[in-house]
JSON list of C-alpha atoms and ligand atoms in Angstrom, two decimals:
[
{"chain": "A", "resi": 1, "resn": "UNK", "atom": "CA", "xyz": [0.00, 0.00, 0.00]},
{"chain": "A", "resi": 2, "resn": "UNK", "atom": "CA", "xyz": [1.02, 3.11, -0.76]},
{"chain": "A", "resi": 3, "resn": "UNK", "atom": "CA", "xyz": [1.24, 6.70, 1.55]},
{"chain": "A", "resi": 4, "resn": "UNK", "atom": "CA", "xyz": [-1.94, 7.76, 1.75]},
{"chain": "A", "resi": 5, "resn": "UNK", "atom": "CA", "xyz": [-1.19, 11.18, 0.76]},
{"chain": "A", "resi": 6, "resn": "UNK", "atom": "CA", "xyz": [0.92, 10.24, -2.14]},
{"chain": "A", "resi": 7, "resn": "UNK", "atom": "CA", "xyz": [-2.43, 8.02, -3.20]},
{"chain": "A", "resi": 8, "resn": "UNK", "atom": "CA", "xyz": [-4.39, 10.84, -2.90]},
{"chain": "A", "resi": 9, "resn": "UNK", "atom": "CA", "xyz": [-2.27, 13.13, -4.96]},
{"chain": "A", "resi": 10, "resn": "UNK", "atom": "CA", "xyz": [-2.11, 10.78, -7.71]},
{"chain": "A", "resi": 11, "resn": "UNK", "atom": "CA", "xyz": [-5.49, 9.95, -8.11]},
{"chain": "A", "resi": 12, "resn": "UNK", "atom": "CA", "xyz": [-5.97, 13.36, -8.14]},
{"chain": "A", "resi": 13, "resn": "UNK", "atom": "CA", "xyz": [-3.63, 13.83, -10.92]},
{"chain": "A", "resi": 14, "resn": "UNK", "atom": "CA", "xyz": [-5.28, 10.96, -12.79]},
{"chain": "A", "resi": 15, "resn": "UNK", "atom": "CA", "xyz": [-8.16, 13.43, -13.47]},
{"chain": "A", "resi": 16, "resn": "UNK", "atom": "CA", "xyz": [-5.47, 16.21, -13.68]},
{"chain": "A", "resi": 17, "resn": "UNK", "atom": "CA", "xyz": [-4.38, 14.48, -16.47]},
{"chain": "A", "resi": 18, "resn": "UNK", "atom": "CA", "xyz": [-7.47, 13.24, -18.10]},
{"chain": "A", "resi": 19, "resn": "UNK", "atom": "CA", "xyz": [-8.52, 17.69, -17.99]},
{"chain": "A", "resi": 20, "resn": "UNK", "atom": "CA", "xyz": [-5.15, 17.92, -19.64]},
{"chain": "A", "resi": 21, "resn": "UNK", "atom": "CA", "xyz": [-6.08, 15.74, -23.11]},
{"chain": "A", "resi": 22, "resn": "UNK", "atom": "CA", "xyz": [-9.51, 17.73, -22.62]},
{"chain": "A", "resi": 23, "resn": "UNK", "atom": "CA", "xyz": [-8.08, 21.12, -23.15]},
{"chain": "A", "resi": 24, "resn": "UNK", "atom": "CA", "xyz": [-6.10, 19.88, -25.91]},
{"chain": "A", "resi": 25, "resn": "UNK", "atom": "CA", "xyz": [-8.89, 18.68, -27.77]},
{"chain": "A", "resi": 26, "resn": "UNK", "atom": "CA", "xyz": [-10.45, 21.84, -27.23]},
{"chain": "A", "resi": 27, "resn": "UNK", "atom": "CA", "xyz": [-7.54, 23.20, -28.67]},
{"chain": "A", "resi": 28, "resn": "UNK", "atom": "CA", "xyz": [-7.43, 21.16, -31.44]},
{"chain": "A", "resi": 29, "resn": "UNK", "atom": "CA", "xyz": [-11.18, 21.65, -32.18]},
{"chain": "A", "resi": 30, "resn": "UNK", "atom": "CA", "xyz": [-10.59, 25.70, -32.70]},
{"chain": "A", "resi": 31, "resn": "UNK", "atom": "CA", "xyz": [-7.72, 24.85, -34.94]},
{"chain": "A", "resi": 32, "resn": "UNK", "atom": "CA", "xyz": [-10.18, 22.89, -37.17]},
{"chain": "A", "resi": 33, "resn": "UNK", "atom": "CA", "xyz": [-12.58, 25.56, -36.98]},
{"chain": "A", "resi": 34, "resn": "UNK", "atom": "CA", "xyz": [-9.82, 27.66, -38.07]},
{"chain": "A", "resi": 35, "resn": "UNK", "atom": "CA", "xyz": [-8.91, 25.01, -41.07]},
{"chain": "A", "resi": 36, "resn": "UNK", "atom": "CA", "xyz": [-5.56, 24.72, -39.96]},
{"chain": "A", "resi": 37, "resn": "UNK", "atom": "CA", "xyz": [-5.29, 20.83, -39.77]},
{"chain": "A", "resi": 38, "resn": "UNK", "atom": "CA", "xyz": [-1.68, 20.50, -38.88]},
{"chain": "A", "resi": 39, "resn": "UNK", "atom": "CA", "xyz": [-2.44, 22.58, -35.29]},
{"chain": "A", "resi": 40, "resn": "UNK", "atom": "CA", "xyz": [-5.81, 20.36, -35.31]},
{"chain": "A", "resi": 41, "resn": "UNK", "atom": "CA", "xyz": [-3.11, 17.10, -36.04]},
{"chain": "A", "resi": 42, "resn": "UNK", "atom": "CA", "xyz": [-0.82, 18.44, -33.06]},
{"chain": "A", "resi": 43, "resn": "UNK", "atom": "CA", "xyz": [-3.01, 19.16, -30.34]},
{"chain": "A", "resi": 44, "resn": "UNK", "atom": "CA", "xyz": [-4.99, 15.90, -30.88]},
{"chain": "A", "resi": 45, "resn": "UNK", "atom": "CA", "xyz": [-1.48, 14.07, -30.65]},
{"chain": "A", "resi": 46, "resn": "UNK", "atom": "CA", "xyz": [-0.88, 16.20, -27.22]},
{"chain": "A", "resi": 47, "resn": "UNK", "atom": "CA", "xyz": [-4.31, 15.06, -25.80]},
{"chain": "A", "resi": 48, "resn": "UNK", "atom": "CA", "xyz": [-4.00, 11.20, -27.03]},
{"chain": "A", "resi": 49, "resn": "UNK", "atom": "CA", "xyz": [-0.39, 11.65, -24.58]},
{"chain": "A", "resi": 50, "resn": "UNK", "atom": "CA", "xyz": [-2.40, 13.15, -21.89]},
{"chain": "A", "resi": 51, "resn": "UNK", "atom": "CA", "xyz": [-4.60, 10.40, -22.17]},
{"chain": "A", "resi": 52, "resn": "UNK", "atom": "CA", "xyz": [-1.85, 8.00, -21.67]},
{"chain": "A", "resi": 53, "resn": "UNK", "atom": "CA", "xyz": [-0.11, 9.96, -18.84]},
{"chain": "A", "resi": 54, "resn": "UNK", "atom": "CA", "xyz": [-3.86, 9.36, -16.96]},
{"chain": "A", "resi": 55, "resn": "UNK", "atom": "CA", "xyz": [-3.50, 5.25, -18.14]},
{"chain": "A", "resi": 56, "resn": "UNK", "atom": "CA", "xyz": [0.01, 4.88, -16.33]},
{"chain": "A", "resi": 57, "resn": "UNK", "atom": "CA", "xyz": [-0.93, 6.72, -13.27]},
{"chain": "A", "resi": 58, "resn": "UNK", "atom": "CA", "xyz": [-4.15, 4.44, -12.56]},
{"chain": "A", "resi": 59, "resn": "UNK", "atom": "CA", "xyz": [-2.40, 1.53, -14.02]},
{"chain": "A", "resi": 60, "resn": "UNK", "atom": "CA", "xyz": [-0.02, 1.76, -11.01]},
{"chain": "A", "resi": 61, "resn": "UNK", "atom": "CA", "xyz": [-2.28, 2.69, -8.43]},
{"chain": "A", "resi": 62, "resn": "UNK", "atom": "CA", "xyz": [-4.34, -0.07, -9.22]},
{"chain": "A", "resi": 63, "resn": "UNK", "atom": "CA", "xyz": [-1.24, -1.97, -9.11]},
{"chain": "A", "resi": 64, "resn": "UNK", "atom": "CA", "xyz": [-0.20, -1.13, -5.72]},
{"chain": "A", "resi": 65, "resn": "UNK", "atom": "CA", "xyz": [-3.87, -1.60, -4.50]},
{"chain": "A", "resi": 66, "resn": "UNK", "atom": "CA", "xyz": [-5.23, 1.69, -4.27]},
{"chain": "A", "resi": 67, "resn": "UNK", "atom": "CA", "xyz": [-8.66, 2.24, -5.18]},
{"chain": "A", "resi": 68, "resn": "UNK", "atom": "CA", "xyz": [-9.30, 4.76, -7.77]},
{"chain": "A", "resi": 69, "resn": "UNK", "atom": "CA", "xyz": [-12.11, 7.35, -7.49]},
{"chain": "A", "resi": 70, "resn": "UNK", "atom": "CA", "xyz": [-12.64, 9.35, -11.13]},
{"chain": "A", "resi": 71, "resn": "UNK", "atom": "CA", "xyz": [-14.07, 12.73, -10.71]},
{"chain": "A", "resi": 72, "resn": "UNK", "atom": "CA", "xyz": [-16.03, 14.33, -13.64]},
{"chain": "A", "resi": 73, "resn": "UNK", "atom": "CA", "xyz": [-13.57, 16.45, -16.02]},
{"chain": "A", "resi": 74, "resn": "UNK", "atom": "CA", "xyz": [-14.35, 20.26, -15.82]},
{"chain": "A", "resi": 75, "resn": "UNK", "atom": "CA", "xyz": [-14.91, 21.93, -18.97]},
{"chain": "A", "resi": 76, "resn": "UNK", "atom": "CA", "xyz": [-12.29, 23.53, -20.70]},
{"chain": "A", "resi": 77, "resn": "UNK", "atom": "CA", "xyz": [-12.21, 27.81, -21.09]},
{"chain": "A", "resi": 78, "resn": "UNK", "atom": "CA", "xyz": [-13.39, 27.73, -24.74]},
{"chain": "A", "resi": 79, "resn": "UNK", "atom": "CA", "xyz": [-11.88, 31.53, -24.33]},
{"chain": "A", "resi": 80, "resn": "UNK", "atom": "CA", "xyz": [-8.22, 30.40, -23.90]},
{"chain": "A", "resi": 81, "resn": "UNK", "atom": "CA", "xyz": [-5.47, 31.93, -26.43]},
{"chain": "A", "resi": 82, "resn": "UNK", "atom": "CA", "xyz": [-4.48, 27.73, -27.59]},
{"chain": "A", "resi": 83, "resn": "UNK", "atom": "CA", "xyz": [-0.41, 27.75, -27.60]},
{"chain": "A", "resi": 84, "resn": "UNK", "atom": "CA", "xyz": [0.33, 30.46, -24.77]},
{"chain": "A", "resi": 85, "resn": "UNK", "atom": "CA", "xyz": [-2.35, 28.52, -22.48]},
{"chain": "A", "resi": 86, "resn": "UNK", "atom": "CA", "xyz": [-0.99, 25.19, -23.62]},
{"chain": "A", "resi": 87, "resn": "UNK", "atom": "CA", "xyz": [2.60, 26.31, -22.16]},
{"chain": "A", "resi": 88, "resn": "UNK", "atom": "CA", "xyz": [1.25, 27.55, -19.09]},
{"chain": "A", "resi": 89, "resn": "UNK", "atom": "CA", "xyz": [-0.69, 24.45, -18.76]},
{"chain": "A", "resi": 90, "resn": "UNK", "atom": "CA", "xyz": [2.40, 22.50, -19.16]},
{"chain": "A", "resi": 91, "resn": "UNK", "atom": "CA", "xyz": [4.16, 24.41, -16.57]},
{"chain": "A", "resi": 92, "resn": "UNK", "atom": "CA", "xyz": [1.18, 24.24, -14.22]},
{"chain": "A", "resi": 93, "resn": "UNK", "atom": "CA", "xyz": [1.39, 20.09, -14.74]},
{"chain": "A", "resi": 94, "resn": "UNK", "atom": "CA", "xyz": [5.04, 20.54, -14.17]},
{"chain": "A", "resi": 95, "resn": "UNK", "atom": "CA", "xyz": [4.32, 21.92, -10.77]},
{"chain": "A", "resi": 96, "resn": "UNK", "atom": "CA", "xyz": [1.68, 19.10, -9.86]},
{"chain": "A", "resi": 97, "resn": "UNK", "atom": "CA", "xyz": [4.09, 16.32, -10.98]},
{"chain": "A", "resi": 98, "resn": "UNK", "atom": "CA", "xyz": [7.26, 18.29, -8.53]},
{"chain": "A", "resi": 99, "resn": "UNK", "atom": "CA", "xyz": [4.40, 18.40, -5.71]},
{"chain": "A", "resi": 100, "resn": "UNK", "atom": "CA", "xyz": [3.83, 14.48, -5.68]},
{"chain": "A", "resi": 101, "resn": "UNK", "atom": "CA", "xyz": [7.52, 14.01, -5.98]},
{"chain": "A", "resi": 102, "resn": "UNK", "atom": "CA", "xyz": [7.88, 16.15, -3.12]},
{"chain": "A", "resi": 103, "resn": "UNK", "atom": "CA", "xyz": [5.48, 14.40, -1.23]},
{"chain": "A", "resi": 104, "resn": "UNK", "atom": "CA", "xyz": [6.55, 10.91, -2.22]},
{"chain": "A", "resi": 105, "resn": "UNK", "atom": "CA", "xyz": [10.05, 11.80, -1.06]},
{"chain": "A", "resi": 106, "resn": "UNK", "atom": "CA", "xyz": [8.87, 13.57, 2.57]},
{"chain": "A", "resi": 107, "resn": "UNK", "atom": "CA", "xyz": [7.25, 9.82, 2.50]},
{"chain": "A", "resi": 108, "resn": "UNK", "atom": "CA", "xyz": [10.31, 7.70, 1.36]},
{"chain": "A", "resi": 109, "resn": "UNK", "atom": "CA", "xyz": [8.36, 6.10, -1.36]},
{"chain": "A", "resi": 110, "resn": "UNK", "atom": "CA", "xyz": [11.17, 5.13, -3.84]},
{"chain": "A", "resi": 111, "resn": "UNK", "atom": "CA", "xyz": [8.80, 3.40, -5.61]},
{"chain": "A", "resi": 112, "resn": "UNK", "atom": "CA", "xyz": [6.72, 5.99, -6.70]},
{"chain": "A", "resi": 113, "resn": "UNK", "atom": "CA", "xyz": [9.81, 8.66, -6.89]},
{"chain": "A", "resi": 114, "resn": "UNK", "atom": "CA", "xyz": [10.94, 5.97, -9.52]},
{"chain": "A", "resi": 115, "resn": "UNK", "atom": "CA", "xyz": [7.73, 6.27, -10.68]},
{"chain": "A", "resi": 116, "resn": "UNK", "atom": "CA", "xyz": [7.90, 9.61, -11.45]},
{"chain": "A", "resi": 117, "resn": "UNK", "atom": "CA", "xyz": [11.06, 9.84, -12.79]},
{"chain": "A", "resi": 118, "resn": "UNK", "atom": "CA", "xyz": [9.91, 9.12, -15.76]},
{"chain": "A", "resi": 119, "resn": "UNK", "atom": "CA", "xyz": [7.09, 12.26, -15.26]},
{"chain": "A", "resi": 120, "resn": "UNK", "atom": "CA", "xyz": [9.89, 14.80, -14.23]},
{"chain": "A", "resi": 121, "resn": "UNK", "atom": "CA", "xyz": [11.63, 14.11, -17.50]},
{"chain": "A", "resi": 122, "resn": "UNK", "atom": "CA", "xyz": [8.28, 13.86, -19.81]},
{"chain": "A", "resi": 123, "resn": "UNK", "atom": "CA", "xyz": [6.90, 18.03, -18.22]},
{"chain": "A", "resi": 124, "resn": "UNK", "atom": "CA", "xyz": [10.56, 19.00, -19.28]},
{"chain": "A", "resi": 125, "resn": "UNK", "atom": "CA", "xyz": [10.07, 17.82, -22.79]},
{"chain": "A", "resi": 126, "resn": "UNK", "atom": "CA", "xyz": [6.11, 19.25, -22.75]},
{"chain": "A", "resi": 127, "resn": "UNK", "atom": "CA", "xyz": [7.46, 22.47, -21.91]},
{"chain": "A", "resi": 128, "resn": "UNK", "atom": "CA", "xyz": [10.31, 22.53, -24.72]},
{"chain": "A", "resi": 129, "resn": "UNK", "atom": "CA", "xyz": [7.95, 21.51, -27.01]},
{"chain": "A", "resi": 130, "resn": "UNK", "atom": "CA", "xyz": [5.15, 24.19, -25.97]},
{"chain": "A", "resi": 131, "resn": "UNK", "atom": "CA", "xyz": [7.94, 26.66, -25.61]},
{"chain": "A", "resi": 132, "resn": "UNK", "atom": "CA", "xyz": [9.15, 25.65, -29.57]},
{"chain": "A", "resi": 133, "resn": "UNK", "atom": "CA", "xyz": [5.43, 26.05, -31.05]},
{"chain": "A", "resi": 134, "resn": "UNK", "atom": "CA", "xyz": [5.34, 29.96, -29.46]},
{"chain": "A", "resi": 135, "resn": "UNK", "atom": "CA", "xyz": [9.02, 31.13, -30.81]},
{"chain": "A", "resi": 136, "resn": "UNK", "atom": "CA", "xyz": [7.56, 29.24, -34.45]},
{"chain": "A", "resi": 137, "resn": "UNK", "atom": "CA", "xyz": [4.37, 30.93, -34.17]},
{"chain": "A", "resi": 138, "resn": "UNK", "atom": "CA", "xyz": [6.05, 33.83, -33.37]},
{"chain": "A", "resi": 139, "resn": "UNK", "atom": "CA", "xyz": [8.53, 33.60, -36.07]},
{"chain": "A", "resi": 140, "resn": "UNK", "atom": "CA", "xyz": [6.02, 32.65, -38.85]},
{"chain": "A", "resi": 141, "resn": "UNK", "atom": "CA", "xyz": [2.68, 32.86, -38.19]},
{"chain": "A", "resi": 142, "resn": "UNK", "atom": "CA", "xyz": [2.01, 36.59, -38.85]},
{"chain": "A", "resi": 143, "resn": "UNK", "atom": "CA", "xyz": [3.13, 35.53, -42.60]},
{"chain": "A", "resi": 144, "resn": "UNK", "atom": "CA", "xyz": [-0.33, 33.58, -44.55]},
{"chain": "A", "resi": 145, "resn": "UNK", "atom": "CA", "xyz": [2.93, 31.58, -46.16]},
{"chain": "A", "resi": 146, "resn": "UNK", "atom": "CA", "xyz": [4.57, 30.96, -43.36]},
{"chain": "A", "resi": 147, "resn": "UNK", "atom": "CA", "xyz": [1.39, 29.97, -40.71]},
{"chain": "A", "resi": 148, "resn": "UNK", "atom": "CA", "xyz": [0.67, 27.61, -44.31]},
{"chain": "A", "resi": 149, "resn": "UNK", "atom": "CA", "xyz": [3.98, 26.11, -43.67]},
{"chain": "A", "resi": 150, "resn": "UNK", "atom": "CA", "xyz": [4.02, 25.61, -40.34]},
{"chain": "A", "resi": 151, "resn": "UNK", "atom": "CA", "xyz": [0.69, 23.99, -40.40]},
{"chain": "A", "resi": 152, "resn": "UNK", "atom": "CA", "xyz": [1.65, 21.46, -43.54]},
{"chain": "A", "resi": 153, "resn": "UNK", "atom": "CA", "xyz": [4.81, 20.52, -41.11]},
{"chain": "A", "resi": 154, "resn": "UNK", "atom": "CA", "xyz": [3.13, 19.86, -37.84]},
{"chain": "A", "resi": 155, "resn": "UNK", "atom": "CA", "xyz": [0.59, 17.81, -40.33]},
{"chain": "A", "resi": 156, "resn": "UNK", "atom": "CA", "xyz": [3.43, 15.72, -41.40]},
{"chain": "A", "resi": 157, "resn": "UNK", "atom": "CA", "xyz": [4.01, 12.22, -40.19]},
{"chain": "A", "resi": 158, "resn": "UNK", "atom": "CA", "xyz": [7.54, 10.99, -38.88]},
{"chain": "A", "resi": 159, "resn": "UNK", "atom": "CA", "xyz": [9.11, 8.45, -40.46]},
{"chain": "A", "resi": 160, "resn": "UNK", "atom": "CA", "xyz": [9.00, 5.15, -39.04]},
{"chain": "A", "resi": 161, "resn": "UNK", "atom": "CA", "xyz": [12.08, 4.34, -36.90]},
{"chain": "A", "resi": 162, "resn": "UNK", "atom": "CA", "xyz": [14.60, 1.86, -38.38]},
{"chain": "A", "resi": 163, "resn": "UNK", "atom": "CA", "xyz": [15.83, -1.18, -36.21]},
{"chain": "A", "resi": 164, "resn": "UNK", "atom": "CA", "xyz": [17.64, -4.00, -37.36]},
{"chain": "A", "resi": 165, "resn": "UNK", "atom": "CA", "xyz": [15.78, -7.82, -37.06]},
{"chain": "A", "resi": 166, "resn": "UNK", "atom": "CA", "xyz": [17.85, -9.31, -34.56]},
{"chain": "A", "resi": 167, "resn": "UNK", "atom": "CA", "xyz": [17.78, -13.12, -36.09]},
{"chain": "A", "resi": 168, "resn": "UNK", "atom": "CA", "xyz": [18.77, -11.81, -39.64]},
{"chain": "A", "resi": 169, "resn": "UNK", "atom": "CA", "xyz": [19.77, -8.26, -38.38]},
{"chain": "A", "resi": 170, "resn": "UNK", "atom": "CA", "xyz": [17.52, -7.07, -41.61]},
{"chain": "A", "resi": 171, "resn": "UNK", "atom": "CA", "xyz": [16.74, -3.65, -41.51]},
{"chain": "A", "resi": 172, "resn": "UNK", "atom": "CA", "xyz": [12.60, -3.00, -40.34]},
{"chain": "A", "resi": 173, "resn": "UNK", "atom": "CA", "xyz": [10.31, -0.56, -39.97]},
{"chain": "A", "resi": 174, "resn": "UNK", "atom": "CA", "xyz": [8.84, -0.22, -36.75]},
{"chain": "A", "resi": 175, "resn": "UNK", "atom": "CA", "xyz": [5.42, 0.59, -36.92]},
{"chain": "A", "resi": 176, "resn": "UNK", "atom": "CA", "xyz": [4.16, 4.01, -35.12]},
{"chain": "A", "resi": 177, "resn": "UNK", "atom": "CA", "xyz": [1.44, 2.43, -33.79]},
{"chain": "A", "resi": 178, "resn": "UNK", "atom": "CA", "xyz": [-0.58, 3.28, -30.23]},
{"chain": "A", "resi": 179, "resn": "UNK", "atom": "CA", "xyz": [0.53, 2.06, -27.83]},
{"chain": "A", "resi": 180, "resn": "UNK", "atom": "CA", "xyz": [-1.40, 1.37, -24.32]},
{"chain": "A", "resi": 181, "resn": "UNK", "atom": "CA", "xyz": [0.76, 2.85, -21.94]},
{"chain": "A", "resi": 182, "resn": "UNK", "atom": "CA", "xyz": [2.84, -0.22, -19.38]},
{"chain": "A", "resi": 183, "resn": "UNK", "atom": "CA", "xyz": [4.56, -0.73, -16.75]},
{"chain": "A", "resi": 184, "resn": "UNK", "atom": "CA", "xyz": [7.64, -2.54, -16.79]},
{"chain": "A", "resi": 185, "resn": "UNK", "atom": "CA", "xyz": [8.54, -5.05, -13.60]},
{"chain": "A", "resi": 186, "resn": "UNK", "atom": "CA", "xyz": [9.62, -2.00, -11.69]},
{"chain": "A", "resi": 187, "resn": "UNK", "atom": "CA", "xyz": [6.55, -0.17, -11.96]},
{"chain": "A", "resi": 188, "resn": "UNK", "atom": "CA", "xyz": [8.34, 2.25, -14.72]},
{"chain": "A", "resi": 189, "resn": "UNK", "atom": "CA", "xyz": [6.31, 3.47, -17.80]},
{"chain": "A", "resi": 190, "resn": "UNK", "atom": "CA", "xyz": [8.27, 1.24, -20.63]},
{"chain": "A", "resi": 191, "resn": "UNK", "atom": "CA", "xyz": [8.07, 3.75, -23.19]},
{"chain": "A", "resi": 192, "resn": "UNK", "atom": "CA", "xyz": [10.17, 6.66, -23.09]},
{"chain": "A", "resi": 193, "resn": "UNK", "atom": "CA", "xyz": [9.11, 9.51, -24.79]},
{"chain": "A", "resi": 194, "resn": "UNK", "atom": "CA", "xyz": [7.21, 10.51, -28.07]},
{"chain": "A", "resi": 195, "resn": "UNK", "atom": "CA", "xyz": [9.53, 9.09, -30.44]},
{"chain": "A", "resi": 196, "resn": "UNK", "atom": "CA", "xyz": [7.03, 5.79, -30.10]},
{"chain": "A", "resi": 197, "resn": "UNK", "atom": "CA", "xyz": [3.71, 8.60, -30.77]},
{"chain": "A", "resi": 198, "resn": "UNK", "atom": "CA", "xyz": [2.62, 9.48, -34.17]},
{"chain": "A", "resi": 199, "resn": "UNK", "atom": "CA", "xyz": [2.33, 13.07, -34.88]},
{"chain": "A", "resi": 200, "resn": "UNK", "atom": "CA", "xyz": [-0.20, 12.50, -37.31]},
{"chain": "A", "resi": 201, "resn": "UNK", "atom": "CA", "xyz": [-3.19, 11.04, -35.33]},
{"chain": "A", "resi": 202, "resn": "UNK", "atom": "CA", "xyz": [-3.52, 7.57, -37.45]},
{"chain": "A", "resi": 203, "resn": "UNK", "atom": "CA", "xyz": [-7.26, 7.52, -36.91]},
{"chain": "A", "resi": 204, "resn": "UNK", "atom": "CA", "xyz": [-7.81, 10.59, -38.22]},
{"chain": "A", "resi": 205, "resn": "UNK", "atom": "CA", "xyz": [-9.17, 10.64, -41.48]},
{"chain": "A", "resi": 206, "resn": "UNK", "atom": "CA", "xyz": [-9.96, 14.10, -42.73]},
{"chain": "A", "resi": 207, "resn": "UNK", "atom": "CA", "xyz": [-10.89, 12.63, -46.80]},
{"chain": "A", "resi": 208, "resn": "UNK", "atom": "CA", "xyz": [-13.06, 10.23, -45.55]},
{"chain": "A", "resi": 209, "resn": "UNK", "atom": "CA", "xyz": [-16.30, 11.50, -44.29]},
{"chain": "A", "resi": 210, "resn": "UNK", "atom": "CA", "xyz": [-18.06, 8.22, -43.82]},
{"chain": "A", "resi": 211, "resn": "UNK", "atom": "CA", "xyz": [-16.38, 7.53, -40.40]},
{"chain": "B", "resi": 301, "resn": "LIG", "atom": "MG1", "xyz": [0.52, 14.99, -18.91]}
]
C-alpha cells in the first residue's frame, strides 16, 4: 500500500491528467474551426499523450492496491489563447508532478519517486515543445505563407524508426502504432518519450467523411 497522501495526490492527478487531453482537444477543435489541420493534427497528438499519462498513473495505483475514485472532467475555457495557455498548462502540470515528488520523497516512497522519474523528464520535454510552437508561431505565423507552412509541417508524419531484425539483423520498420501505456517489472512506464507517438493522429481521417 502506498502513503496515503501520495495516493491521494495521484489519483488526483489521474483526473489532472485526463482535464489535460480535454483542453487539448479543445484546442485542437478551434484549430479545425480555423482550417488549420496540422495545429488540429498536433493538439490531438498532445491530448492522445495526456490520455496516456492518466493510463500509467491508474495503471499503477491499481497496481499497488489503491482504489481509484474518477471525478467528472471540468470543462475547458473555450476563451483560452491555444499555444500560450498550452505552455502555461504544461508548466502548471510541471508543478503538480514536482508536488507528488515532493510528497513521495517527505514519505520515502522510492517506488513511486521511480515512478515519477519518468514524469519529471516527460513536463521537461512538454514544456520545450510548448515553448518551440510559441518562438515558431512567433517567427512565422504573422506571414499567410509561413502559418501555411508551419501547419503542412506539424501535419506531417515521422518516419517510421529503423531497427535491425535481430535473427537476420535485416533492416525494419517499426510501426508508429498506439501504444497502451505499461509498466515494466519496476513499476516504470516502458516507453520513453514521443519518439514511439505518431504526430499524425492515425485515426484521423480528414478525406473520408463516412467515419
Ligand atoms: Mg501529462
Amino acid at each position: 500500500m502506498l502513503n496515503e497522501k501520495v495516493s491521494q495526490l495521484l489519483n488526483d492527478q489521474v483526473n489532472k491528467e485526463f482535464y489535460s487531453a480535454y483542453l487539448y482537444l479543445q484546442f485542437s477543435n478551434f484549430y479545425v474551426e480555423q482550417g488549420l489541420a496540422g495545429f488540429a493534427n498536433w493538439y490531438k497528438v498532445q491530448a492522445q499523450e495526456e490520455r496516456d499519462h492518466a493510463m500509467l498513473m491508474l495503471q499503477y495505483l491499481q497496481n499497488n492496491d489503491v482504489p481509484v475514485t474518477l471525478e467528472a472532467v471540468a470543462k475547458p475555457d473555450a476563451e483560452l489563447k491555444a499555444n500560450m495557455a498550452g505552455l502555461a498548462h504544461e508548466q502548471y502540470v510541471t508543478s503538480l508532478i514536482h508536488a507528488i515528488y515532493e510528497a513521495a520523497y517527505e514519505a520515502r516512497d522510492f517506488r513511486t519517486m521511480q515512478f515519477l522519474d519518468w514524469f519529471v523528464k516527460e513536463q521537461g520535454e512538454e514544456e520545450t515543445n510548448a515553448t518551440d510552437l510559441i518562438k515558431k508561431m512567433e517567427l512565422f505565423g504573422s506571414d499567410p505563407k509561413g502559418l501555411y507552412m508551419l501547419d503542412q509541417d506539424l501535419c506531417r508524419p515521422l518516419p517510421d524508426p529503423v531497427t535491425r531484425d535481430p535473427a537476420t539483423h535485416a533492416r525494419r520498420p517499426v510501426r508508429r502504432a498506439f501504444l497502451l501505456p505499461a509498466l515494466d517489472g519496476g513499476g516504470r512506464p516502458w516507453y520513453t518519450g514521443r519518439s514511439l507517438i505518431p504526430r499524425r493522429f492515425p485515426d484521423e481521417r480528414p478525406a473520408d467523411r463516412g467515419g
